[in-house]
Structures are given as C-alpha cells and as structure tokens.
Coordinates of C-alpha atoms and ligand atoms in Angstrom, one line a residue:
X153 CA -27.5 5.1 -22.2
X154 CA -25.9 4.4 -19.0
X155 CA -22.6 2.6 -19.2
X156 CA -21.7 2.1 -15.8
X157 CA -23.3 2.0 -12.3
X158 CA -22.9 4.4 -10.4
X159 CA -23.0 3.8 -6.6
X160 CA -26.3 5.5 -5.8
X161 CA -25.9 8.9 -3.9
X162 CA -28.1 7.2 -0.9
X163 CA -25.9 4.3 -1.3
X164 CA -22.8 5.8 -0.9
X165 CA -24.0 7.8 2.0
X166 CA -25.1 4.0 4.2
X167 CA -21.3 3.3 3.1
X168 CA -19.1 3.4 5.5
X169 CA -15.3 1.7 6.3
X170 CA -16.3 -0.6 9.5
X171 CA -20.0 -2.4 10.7
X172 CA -20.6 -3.1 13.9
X173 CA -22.1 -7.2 13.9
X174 CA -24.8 -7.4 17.2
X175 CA -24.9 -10.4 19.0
X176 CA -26.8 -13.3 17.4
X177 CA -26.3 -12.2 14.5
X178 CA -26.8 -14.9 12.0
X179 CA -23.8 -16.0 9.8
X180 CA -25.6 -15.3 6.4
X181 CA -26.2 -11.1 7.8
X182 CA -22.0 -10.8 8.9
X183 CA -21.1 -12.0 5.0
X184 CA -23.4 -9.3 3.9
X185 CA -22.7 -7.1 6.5
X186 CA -18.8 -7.6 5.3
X187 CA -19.3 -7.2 1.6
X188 CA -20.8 -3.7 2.2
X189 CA -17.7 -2.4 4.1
X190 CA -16.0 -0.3 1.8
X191 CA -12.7 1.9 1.8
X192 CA -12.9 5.5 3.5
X193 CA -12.2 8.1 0.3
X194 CA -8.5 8.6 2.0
X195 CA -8.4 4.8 1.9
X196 CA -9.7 4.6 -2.2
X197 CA -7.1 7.8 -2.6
X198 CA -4.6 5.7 -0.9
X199 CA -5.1 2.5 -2.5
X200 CA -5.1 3.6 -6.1
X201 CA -1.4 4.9 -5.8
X202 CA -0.2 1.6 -6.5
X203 CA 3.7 2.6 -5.9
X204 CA 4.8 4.3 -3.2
X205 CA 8.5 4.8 -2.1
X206 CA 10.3 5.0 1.3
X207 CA 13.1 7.1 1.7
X208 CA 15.2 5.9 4.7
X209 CA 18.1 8.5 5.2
X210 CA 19.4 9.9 8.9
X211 CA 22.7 9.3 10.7
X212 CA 22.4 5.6 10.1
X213 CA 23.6 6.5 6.5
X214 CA 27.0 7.8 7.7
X215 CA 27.6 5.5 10.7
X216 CA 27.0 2.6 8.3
X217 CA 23.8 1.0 10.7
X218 CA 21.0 0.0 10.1
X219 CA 19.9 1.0 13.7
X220 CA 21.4 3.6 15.6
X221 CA 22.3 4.4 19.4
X222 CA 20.5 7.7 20.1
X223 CA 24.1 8.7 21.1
X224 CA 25.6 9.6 17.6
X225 CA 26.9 13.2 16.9
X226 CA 24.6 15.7 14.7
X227 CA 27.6 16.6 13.3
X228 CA 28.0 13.0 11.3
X229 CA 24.8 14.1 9.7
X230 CA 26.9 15.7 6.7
X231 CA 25.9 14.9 2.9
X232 CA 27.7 16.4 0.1
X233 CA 25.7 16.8 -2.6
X234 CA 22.0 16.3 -1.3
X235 CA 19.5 17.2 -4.0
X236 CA 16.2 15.8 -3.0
X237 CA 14.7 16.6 -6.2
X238 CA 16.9 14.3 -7.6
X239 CA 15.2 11.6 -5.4
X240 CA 11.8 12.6 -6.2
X241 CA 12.6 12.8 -9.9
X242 CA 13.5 9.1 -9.8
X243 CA 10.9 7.9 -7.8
X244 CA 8.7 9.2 -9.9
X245 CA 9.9 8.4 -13.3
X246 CA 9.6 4.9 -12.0
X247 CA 5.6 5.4 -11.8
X248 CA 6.0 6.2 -8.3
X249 CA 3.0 8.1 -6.5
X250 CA 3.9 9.0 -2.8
X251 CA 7.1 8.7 -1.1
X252 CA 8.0 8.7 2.2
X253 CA 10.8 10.3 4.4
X254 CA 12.1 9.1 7.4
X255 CA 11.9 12.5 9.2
X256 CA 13.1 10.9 12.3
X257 CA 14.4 6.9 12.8
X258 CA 14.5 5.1 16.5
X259 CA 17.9 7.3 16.8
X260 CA 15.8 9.9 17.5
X261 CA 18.0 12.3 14.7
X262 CA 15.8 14.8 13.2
X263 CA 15.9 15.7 9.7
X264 CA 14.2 19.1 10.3
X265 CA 15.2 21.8 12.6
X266 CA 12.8 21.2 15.6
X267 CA 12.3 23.0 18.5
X268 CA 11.5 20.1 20.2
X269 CA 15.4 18.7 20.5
X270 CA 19.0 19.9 19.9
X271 CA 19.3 16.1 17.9
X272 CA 18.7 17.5 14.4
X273 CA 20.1 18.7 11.4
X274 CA 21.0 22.3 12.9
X275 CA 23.3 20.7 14.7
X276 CA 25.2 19.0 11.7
X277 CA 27.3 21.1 9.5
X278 CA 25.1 20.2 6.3
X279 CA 24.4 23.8 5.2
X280 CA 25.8 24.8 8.0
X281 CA 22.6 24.0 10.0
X282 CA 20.2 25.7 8.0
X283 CA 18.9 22.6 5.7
X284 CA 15.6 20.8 6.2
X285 CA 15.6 17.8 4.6
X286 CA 11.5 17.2 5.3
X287 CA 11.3 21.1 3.9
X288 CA 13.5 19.8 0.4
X289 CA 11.6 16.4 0.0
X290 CA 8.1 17.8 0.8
X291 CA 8.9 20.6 -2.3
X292 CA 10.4 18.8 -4.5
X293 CA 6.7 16.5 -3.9
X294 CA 5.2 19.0 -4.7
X295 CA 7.2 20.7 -7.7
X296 CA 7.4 17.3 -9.1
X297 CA 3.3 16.5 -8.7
X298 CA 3.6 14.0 -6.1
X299 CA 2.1 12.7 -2.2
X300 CA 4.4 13.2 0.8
X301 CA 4.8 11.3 3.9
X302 CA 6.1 11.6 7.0
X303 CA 7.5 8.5 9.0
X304 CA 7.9 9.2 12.5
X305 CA 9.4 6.5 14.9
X306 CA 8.0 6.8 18.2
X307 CA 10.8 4.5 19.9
X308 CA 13.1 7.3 20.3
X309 CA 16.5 6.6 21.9
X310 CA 17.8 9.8 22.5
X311 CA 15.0 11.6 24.2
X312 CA 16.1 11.8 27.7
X313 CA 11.9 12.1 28.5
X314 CA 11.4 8.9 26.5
X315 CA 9.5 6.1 28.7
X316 CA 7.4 9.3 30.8
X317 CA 3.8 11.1 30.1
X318 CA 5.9 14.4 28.8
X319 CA 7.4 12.5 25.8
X320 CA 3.7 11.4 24.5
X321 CA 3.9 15.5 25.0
X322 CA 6.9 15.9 22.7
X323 CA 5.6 13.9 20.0
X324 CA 2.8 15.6 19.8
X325 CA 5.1 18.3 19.3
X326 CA 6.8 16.9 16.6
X327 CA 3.5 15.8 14.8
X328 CA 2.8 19.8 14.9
X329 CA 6.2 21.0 13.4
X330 CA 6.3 18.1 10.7
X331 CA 1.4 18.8 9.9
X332 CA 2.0 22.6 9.7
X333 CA 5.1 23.5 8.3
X334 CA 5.3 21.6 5.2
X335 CA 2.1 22.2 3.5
X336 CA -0.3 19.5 2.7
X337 CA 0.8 15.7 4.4
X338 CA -0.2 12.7 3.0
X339 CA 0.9 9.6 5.1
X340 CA 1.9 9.3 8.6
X341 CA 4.0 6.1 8.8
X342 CA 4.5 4.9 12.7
X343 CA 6.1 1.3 13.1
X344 CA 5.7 -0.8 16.0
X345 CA 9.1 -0.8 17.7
X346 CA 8.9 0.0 21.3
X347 CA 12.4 -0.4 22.8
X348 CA 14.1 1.7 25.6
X349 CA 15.4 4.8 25.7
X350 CA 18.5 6.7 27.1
X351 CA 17.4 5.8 30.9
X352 CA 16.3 2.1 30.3
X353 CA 12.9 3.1 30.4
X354 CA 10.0 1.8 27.7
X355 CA 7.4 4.2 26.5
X356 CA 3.3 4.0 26.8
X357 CA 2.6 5.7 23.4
X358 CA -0.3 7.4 23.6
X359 CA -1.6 6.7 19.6
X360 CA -5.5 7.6 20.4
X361 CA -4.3 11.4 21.5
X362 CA -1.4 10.9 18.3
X363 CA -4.4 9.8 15.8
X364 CA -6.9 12.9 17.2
X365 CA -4.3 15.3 16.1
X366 CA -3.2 14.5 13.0
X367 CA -7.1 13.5 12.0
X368 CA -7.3 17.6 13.2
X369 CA -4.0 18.9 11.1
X370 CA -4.3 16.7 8.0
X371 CA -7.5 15.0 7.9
X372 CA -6.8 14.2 4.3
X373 CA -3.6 12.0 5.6
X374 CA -3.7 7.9 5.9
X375 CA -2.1 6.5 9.5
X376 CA 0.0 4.1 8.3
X377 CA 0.9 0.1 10.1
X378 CA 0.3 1.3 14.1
X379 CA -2.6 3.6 12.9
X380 CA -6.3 2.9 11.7
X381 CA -5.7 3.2 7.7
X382 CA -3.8 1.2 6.6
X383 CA -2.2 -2.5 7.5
X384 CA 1.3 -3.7 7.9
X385 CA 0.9 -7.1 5.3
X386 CA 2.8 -9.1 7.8
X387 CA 6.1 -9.8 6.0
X388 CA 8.9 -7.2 4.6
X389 CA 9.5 -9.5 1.8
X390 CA 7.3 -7.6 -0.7
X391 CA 5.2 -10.8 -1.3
X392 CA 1.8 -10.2 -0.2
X393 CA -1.3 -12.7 0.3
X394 CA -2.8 -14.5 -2.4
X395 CA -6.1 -14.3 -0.5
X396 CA -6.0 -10.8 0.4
X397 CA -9.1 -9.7 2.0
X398 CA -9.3 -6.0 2.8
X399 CA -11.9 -6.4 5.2
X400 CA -11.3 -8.0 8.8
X401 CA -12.2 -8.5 11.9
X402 CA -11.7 -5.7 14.5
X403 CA -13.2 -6.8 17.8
X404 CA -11.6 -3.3 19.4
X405 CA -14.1 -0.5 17.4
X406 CA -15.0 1.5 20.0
X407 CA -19.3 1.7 20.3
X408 CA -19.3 5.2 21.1
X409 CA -17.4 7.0 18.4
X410 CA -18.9 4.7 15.8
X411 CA -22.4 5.8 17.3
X412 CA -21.4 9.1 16.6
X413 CA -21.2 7.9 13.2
X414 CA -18.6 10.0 12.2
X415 CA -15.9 8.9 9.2
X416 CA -13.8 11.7 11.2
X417 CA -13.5 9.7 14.1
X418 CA -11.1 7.1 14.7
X419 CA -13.2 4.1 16.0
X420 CA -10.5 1.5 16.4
X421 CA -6.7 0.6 17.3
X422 CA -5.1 -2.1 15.5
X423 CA -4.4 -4.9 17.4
X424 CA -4.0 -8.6 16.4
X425 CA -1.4 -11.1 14.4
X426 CA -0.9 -9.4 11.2
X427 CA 1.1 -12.3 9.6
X428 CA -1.8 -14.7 9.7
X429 CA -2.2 -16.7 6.4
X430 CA -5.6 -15.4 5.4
X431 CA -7.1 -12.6 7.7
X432 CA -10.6 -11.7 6.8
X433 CA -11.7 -15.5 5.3
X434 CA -15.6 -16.6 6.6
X435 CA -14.3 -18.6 9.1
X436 CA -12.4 -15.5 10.5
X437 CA -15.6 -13.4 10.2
X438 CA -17.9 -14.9 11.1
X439 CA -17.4 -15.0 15.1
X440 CA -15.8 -11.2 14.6
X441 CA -17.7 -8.3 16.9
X442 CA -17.0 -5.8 14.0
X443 CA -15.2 -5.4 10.8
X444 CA -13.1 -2.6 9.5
X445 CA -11.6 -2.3 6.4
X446 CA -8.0 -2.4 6.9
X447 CA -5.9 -2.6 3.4
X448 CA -2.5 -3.9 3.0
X449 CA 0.5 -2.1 2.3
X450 CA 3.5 -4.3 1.2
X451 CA 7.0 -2.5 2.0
X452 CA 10.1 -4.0 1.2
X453 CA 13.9 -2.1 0.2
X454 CA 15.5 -2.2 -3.2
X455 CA 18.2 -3.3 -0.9
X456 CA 19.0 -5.6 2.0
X457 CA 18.9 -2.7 3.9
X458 CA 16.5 -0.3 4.8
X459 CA 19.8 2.7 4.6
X460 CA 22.4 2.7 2.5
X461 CA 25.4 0.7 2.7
X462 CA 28.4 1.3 0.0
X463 CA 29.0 -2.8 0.1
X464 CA 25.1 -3.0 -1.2
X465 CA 25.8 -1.3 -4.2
X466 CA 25.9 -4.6 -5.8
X467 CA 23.2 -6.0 -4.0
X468 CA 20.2 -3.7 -5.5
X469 CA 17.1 -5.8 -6.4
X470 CA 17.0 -6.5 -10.0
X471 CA 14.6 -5.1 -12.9
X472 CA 13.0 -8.6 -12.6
X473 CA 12.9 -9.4 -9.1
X474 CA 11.2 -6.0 -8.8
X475 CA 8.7 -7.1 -11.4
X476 CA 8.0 -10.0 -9.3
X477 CA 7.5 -8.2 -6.3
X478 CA 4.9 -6.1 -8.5
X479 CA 2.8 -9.1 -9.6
X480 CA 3.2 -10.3 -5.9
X481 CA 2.0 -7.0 -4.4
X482 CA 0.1 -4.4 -6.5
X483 CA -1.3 -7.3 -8.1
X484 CA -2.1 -9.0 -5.1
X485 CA -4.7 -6.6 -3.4
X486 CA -1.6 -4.1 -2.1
X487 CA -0.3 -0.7 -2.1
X488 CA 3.7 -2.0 -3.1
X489 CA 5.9 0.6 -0.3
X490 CA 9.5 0.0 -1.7
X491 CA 12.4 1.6 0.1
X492 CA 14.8 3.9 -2.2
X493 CA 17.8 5.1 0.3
X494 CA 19.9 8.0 -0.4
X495 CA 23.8 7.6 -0.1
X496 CA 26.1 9.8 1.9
X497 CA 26.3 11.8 -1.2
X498 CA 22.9 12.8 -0.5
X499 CA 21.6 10.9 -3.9
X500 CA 20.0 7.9 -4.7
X501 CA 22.6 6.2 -6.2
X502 CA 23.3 4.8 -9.9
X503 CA 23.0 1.0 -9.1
X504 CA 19.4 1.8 -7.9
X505 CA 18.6 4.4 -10.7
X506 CA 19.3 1.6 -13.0
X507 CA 17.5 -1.3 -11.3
X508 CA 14.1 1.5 -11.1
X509 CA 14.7 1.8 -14.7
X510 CA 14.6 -1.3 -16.0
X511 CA 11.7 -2.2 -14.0
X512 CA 9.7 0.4 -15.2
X513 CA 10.3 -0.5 -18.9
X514 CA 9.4 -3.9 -18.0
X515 CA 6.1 -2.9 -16.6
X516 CA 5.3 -0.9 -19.9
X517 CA 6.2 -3.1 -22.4
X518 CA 4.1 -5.4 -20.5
X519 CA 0.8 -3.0 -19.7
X520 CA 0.7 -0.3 -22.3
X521 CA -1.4 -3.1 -24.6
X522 CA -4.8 -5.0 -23.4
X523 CA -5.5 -7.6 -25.3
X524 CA -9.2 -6.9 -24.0
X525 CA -9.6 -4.1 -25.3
X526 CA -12.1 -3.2 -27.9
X527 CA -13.6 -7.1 -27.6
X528 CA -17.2 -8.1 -27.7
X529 CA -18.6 -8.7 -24.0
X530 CA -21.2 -11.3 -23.5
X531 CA -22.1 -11.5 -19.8
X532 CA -25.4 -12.1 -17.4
X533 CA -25.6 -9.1 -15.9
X534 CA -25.6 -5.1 -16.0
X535 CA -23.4 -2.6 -17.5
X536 CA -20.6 -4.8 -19.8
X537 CA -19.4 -2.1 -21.4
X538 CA -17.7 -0.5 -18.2
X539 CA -14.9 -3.3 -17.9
X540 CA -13.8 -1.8 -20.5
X541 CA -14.0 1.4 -20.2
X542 CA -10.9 2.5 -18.7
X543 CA -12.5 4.3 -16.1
X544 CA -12.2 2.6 -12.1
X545 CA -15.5 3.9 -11.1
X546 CA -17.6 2.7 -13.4
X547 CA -18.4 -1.5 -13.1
X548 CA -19.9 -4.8 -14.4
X549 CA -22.1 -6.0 -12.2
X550 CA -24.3 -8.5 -11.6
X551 CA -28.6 -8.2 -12.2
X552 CA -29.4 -8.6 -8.4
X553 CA -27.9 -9.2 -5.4
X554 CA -28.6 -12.7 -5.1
X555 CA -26.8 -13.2 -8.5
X556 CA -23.1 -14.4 -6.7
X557 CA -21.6 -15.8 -9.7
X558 CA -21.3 -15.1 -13.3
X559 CA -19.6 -15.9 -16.5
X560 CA -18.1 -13.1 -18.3
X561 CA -17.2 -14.2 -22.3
X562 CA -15.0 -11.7 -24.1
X563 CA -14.6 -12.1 -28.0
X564 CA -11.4 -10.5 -28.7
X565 CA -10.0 -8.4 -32.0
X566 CA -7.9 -11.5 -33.3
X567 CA -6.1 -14.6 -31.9
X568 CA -3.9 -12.9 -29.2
X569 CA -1.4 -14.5 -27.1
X570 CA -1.3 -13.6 -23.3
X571 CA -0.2 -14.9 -20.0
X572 CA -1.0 -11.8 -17.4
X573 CA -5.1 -11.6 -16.3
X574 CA -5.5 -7.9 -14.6
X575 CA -9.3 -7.6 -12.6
X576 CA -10.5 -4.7 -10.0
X577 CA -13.2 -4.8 -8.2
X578 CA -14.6 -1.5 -7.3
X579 CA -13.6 -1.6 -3.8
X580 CA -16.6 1.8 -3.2
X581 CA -18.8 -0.9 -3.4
X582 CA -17.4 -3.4 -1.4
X583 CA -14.6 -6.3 -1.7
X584 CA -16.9 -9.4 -2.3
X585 CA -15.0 -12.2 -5.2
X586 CA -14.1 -15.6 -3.3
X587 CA -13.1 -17.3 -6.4
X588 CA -12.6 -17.3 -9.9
X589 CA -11.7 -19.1 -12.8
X590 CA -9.9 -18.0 -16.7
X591 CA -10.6 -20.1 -19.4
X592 CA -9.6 -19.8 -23.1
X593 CA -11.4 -21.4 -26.2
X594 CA -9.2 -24.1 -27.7
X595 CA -9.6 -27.1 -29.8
X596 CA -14.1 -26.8 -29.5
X597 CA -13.6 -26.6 -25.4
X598 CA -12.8 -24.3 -22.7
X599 CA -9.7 -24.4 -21.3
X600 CA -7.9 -23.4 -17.7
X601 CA -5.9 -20.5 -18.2
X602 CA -5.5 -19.3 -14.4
X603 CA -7.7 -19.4 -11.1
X604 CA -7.9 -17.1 -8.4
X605 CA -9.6 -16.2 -4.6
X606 CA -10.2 -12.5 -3.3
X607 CA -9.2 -9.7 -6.0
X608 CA -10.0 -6.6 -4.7
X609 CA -8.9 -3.3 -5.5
X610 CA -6.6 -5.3 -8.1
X611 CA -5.5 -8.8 -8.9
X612 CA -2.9 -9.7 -11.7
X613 CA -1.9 -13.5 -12.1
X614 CA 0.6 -14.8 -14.7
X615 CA -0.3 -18.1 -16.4
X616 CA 1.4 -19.9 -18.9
X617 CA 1.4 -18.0 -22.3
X618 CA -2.0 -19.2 -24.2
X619 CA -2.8 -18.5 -27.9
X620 CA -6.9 -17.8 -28.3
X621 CA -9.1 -15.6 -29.8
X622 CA -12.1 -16.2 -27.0
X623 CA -12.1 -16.0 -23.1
X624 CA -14.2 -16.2 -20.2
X625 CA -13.8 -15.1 -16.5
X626 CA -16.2 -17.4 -14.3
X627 CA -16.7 -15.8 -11.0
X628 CA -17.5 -19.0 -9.1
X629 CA -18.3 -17.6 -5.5
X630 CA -18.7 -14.1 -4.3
X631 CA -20.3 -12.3 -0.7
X632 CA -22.9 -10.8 -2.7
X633 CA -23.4 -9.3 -6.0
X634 CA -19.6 -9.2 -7.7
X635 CA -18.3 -6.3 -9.7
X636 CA -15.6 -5.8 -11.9
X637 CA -14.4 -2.4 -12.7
X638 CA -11.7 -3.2 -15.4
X639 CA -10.5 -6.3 -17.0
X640 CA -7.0 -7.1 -19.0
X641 CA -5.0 -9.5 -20.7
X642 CA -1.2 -8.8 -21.4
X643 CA 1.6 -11.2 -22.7
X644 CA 4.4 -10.6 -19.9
X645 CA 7.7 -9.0 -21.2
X646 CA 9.7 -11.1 -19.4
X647 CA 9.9 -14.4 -20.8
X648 CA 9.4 -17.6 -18.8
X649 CA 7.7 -15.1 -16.0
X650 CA 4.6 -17.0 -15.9
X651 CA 5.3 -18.3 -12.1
X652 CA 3.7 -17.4 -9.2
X653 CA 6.0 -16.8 -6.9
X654 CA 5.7 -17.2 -2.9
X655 CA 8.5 -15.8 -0.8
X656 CA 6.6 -14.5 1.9
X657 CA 9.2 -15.1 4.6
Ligands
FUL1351 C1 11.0 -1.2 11.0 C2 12.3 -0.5 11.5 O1 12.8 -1.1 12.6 C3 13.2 -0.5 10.3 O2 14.4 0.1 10.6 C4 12.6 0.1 9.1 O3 12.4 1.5 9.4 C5 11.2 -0.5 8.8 C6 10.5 0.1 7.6 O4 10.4 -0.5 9.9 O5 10.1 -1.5 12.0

C-alpha cells in the first residue's frame, strides 16, 4: 500500500526553481505558475541543514575591529593555540550542519597561503607561515562529517588592483585556490559591501563571470546573499518573517539561459529590497515577469560582534535567547546562519561553548518527544499516514488539485499537554499554505490553539500550553493543492516560552 506520494518521475522532471509568467497572463495562471516553483536539489540539500555556523576569524581578531584597514601587518595574524577541530567539534555538537569560514574579510587578509597576494597567513608567524586555516577548517569538516563554506568578501581593501577589470581577474583567482584545493565546497558566501580600496577607487564586480566558475568547480555548492541560491532575510537580528514565502518575484531572469532550460545555468542576479515585510505575497506576484525560488537564510552572531572581542565574553547570547532565535528562524521558513568567532587563542571560547550547550539541551528536551506520534489521522485527502512517518519526502496531500483547504483531525495516545506546533511542507512539490489554523478539543468544542500564514520547508509556533487529547490543523487557504510532510506537537522546555517574539530590527 502506498504511504506516501511520491512526486512523479515526469513530475519532478517539469519542476524546476524559477517560471517565466508571459504577458497577459491571467492572475489565477501566476498563483499556479508560483506554487509549482520548487527548490533546486542544492537548494532542498541546503535548506534541510537547519543550523549552520559562521566562523568570523582574520586580523580583525587581534586588532580588536570589527572592520579592518587593508593596511594591518600579516604578522598580527598570530594565534596560539588554534585547533580548528576544536571549532568544528563544537559547532557540531550543537546540531550544527555547515559552517562557514571567513577565508578572507573586506581587509583583504587571507587565511590561506595564496598566490594571488603577499596579505596572507605566510606572512604571519603562526606556524611560521606554513598554516592554512581554510586547509584545517575544511578537514576537520570533513573528519568530523560536516558541509564547508567559504566566505569571500569581494570589497577588498588591500588589493592595490581593487576598483580595475584585473581584480574581477584576481578573484577569480582566489575562487580557484579556495574550489580546488580543499576538496569538496559547499557554500560560497559573498556579502554586498562595495567600498573603496587602497587608491579610493570602487570596484564593478563582475558576479555573472564569479557565478560561471564556481557553477564549473563546485556545482554541488549554494551562492549565498549576492548569488542566485540563497537570500539575505533582510535583517541580522536572527528574527526572520512570519510570512516567509520562498518563492518571489525576479523580474531580471534572463530569457536566454532559461530557454536553454538548464538547472546548470544561472538565469538571474539578485536584485531588489530584501527587507520588505512580506516578499512573495499575491499582490507581489502577481504583476512579477518571473519567479524564482530564493530561500532565506537568517545569520546573526552569538555575539554583538561578528569577531571576537575579550570585553564580549560576557555578552554571548544566552541558551534562551538562542532558542528564541530558533523558533524565530528554523521555524520560520529559514536556514538559522549563527556566527561562532574564534578568540586570539585560536578557540572558540568557554562563554560560547556554554551558551551552544545549553541551547542544544533545550532544543532536545523540547523535540526528542511528538506528542503526534503514533495518533489516529482522520483527514480529506491522500496519504495520512506519511505525516507521520518521519520521513520529509513522503506527504499528506490533498485528493485533487482544486482541493485548497483541508481539515486534518489527529486523535492522540492520551491527554497530552503541548504548546509548540511543528508543520513542513514538502518544498519538491512546491511552497503553497497561505493560512492555517490549530485547534484543540475542549469542553464539547474546538478551541484556538495557534494560527499561522506561509510554512514552508518548516514552521514551528509556540502557543500557550493546552491540555487535550484531540487536535485538528485546518488549512484555510492554500495556492493549490497543500501538503504536509511531517506534523508535531511538543510542550516547550522553557517555561513561559510560549511568545512569539518579533525583533526583526
Ligand atoms: C557584513 C560584513 O560587513 C560583516 O562584517 C559580516 O561579515 C557580515 C556577516 O556581513 O556584510
């Protein structure tokens, strides 16, 4: 008996991450056009990491910035006890699935011994000149069973070619060194700061030749913020949107390489307002030339700083402020990108160790029981079983595609009490819930637990803690047919959690 439903081979081929809407298009074919955009598989690799980690680290650790000059000696550049693994170990006990180095910051430093400048680590007397920090990181990735990523600014203020055609040469460079050397490459982070360099000049980056060759080196690799795979969420808060579409406009695709109608290609830029409320609402579609989907990733430090500062050490986010910023990220359609910095000592240091540490036990004594689990599903529709399944790909769905709501009813195993609703949609199908509602059987009626818009690749939402042995999720409004891959209900291990909090600025 089939349990699931599976996304039909034929199906899956039509897919693809962007649609081009022709003029005249009617409003009723660019909703449906939009709820058929689905994630590129680098994008659905991407997305279901969850956590990912920064790791900002360069010169601006021992000159105590936060930005640098381009003018700072290699020789500062001089940790005593770096031990990358150590940074990787903690990232990942703290669930952590991909981390991040800043290979090189808008001080143009290099943490790896390029050809490309003499501003680099072989010119700091850490290991006398022979270390590679990218080399240590992107082993200990991989001893430890874990994605690497590169950031690499491309405001540079030490390249004396910075702001002429031969430093889009020099980059290109660099992207070579950092995509061949280190073995596979999962991220490539670029940031939009575009200042001047040594000679008061401002650069033209050249991003489509930049996005060409890392597509060429590591096509397995997601362009991050000022690339085509991922978007910056607008706000380094770690607060993401409580409508959180992943699909929106892009009136920039270009025609031709989307005629070629290859995934390989990379058929638009970013461009736009990324701090908009709501980006990919019907209002915002429906005059849009194309859509693309475009997910958010929501990066934020453990501290106020992005590198390490000794009078921060008391000034590392908390074990609940971090869970907050979980809820308000992860949970809000988001891959969560939180910044870890080493110290001068080369280690992430104790306050942090401890803050990650508590958070993580927070997070399991909160997820590792669903109060869903083993109930008895009553829906209107196909496949009930496979919310429960534990298995992402498999989905709930509707019984055809003009079916845009449903009611869900879930009889659990015994009177529970709960205050966290987890929902996915399978986002290889498309992102197409508008609204929802959770109600609890009480007192011979149903009851308003919690409401919701989008949900996406996955939505949690705290509620006020609610004693019931009955539930049902009403999906009010969707684009087309909803799914739901998995559904839970937790009871928060934080007491008096059950806020929604909004600190987006
Ligand atoms: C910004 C940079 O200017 C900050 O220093 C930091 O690297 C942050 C993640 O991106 O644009």
């Amino acid at each position: 008996m089939a349990s699931s439903a599976p996304v039909s081979a034929q199906d899956a081929a039509s897919k693809q991450n962007f649609a081009i809407i022709q003029p005249g298009a009617t409003e009723a074919d660019i909703i449906r056009k939009a709820a058929n955009v689905v994630s590129s598989p680098r994008q659905l690799r991407w997305q279901q990491l969850e956590l990912t980690a920064f790791f900002h680290v360069g010169v601006n650790t021992f000159t105590n910035r936060e930005w640098g000059t381009g003018k700072e000696d290699p020789a500062i550049f001089n940790p005593t006890q770096l031990d990358a693994r150590q940074w990787v170990r903690v990232a990942k006990e703290a669930g952590i699935k991909q981390v991040i180095l800043t290979a090189k910051h808008h001080d143009g430093f290099c943490l790896w011994p390029t050809a490309t400048t003499e501003h680099s680590v072989k010119n700091s007397p850490w290991k006398n000149g022979n270390g590679d920090v990218v080399q240590d990181v992107a082993e200990a990735c991989r001893e430890y069973g874990i994605g690497f990523g590169v950031y690499l600014s491309p405001w540079d203020m030490n390249s004396l070619v910075y702001g002429s055609d031969a430093y889009n040469d020099l980059f290109v460079e660099q992207l070579t060194e950092l995509l061949t050397k280190y073995g596979r490459v999962d991220e490539v982070w670029f940031d939009g700061a575009n200042g001047e360099g040594p000679n008061g000049k401002k650069q033209v980056y050249d991003f489509d030749r930049w996005y060409r060759h890392i597509r060429k080196l590591q096509p397995a690799a997601t362009i991050a913020i000022m690339g085509p795979d991922v978007r910056w969420v607008g706000t380094e808060t770690g607060y993401g949107r409580e409508t959180e579409w992943s699909v929106v406009p892009a009136d920039n695709l270009d025609q031709t390489a989307t005629a070629a109608n290859s995934q390989q290609a990379v058929a638009f830029k970013p461009t736009g307002d990324m701090r908009g409320e709501v980006l990919g609402s019907r209002e915002q579609i429906r005059n849009a030339k194309g859509l693309v989907w475009y997910p958010a990733e929501t990066d934020v430090s453990i501290r106020p700083g992005w590198f390490y500062h000794p009078a921060e050490d008391d000034k590392v986010k908390s074990p609940e402020k971090l869970l907050d910023i979980y809820y308000s990220s992860v949970g809000r359609n988001g891959v969560l990108l939180l910044n870890i910095p080493p110290d001068t000592r080369g280690l992430i240091h104790e306050s942090d160790v401890k803050a990650l540490q508590g958070w993580t036990k927070l997070r399991h004594d909160t997820f590792s029981k669903n109060f869903a689990e083993g109930a008895k599903v009553k829906a209107s529709g196909k496949y009930k079983k496979a919310m429960l399944d534990g298995k992402y790909e498999t989905h709930f769905t509707t019984k055809s595609e003009r079916d845009t709501t449903a009611t869900i009813e879930l009889k659990l195993k015994g009177e529970h009490t709960f205050d966290v609703l987890m929902l996915q949609e399978n986002i290889s199908v498309g992102q197409r819930i508008e609204k929802f509602v959770l109600e609890y059987w009480q007192e011979g009626q149903w009851q308003k637990a919690a409401e919701g818009t989008t949900v996406g690749y996955k939505r949690l939402l705290r509620f006020e803690p609610v004693t019931a042995s009955k539930v049902r999720l009403r999906i009010e409004s969707s684009r087309l047919n909803p799914t739901i891959s998995e559904i839970g209900l937790y009871k928060n291990a934080l007491e008096g959690a059950a806020y929604s909090a909004n600190e987006r600025e």
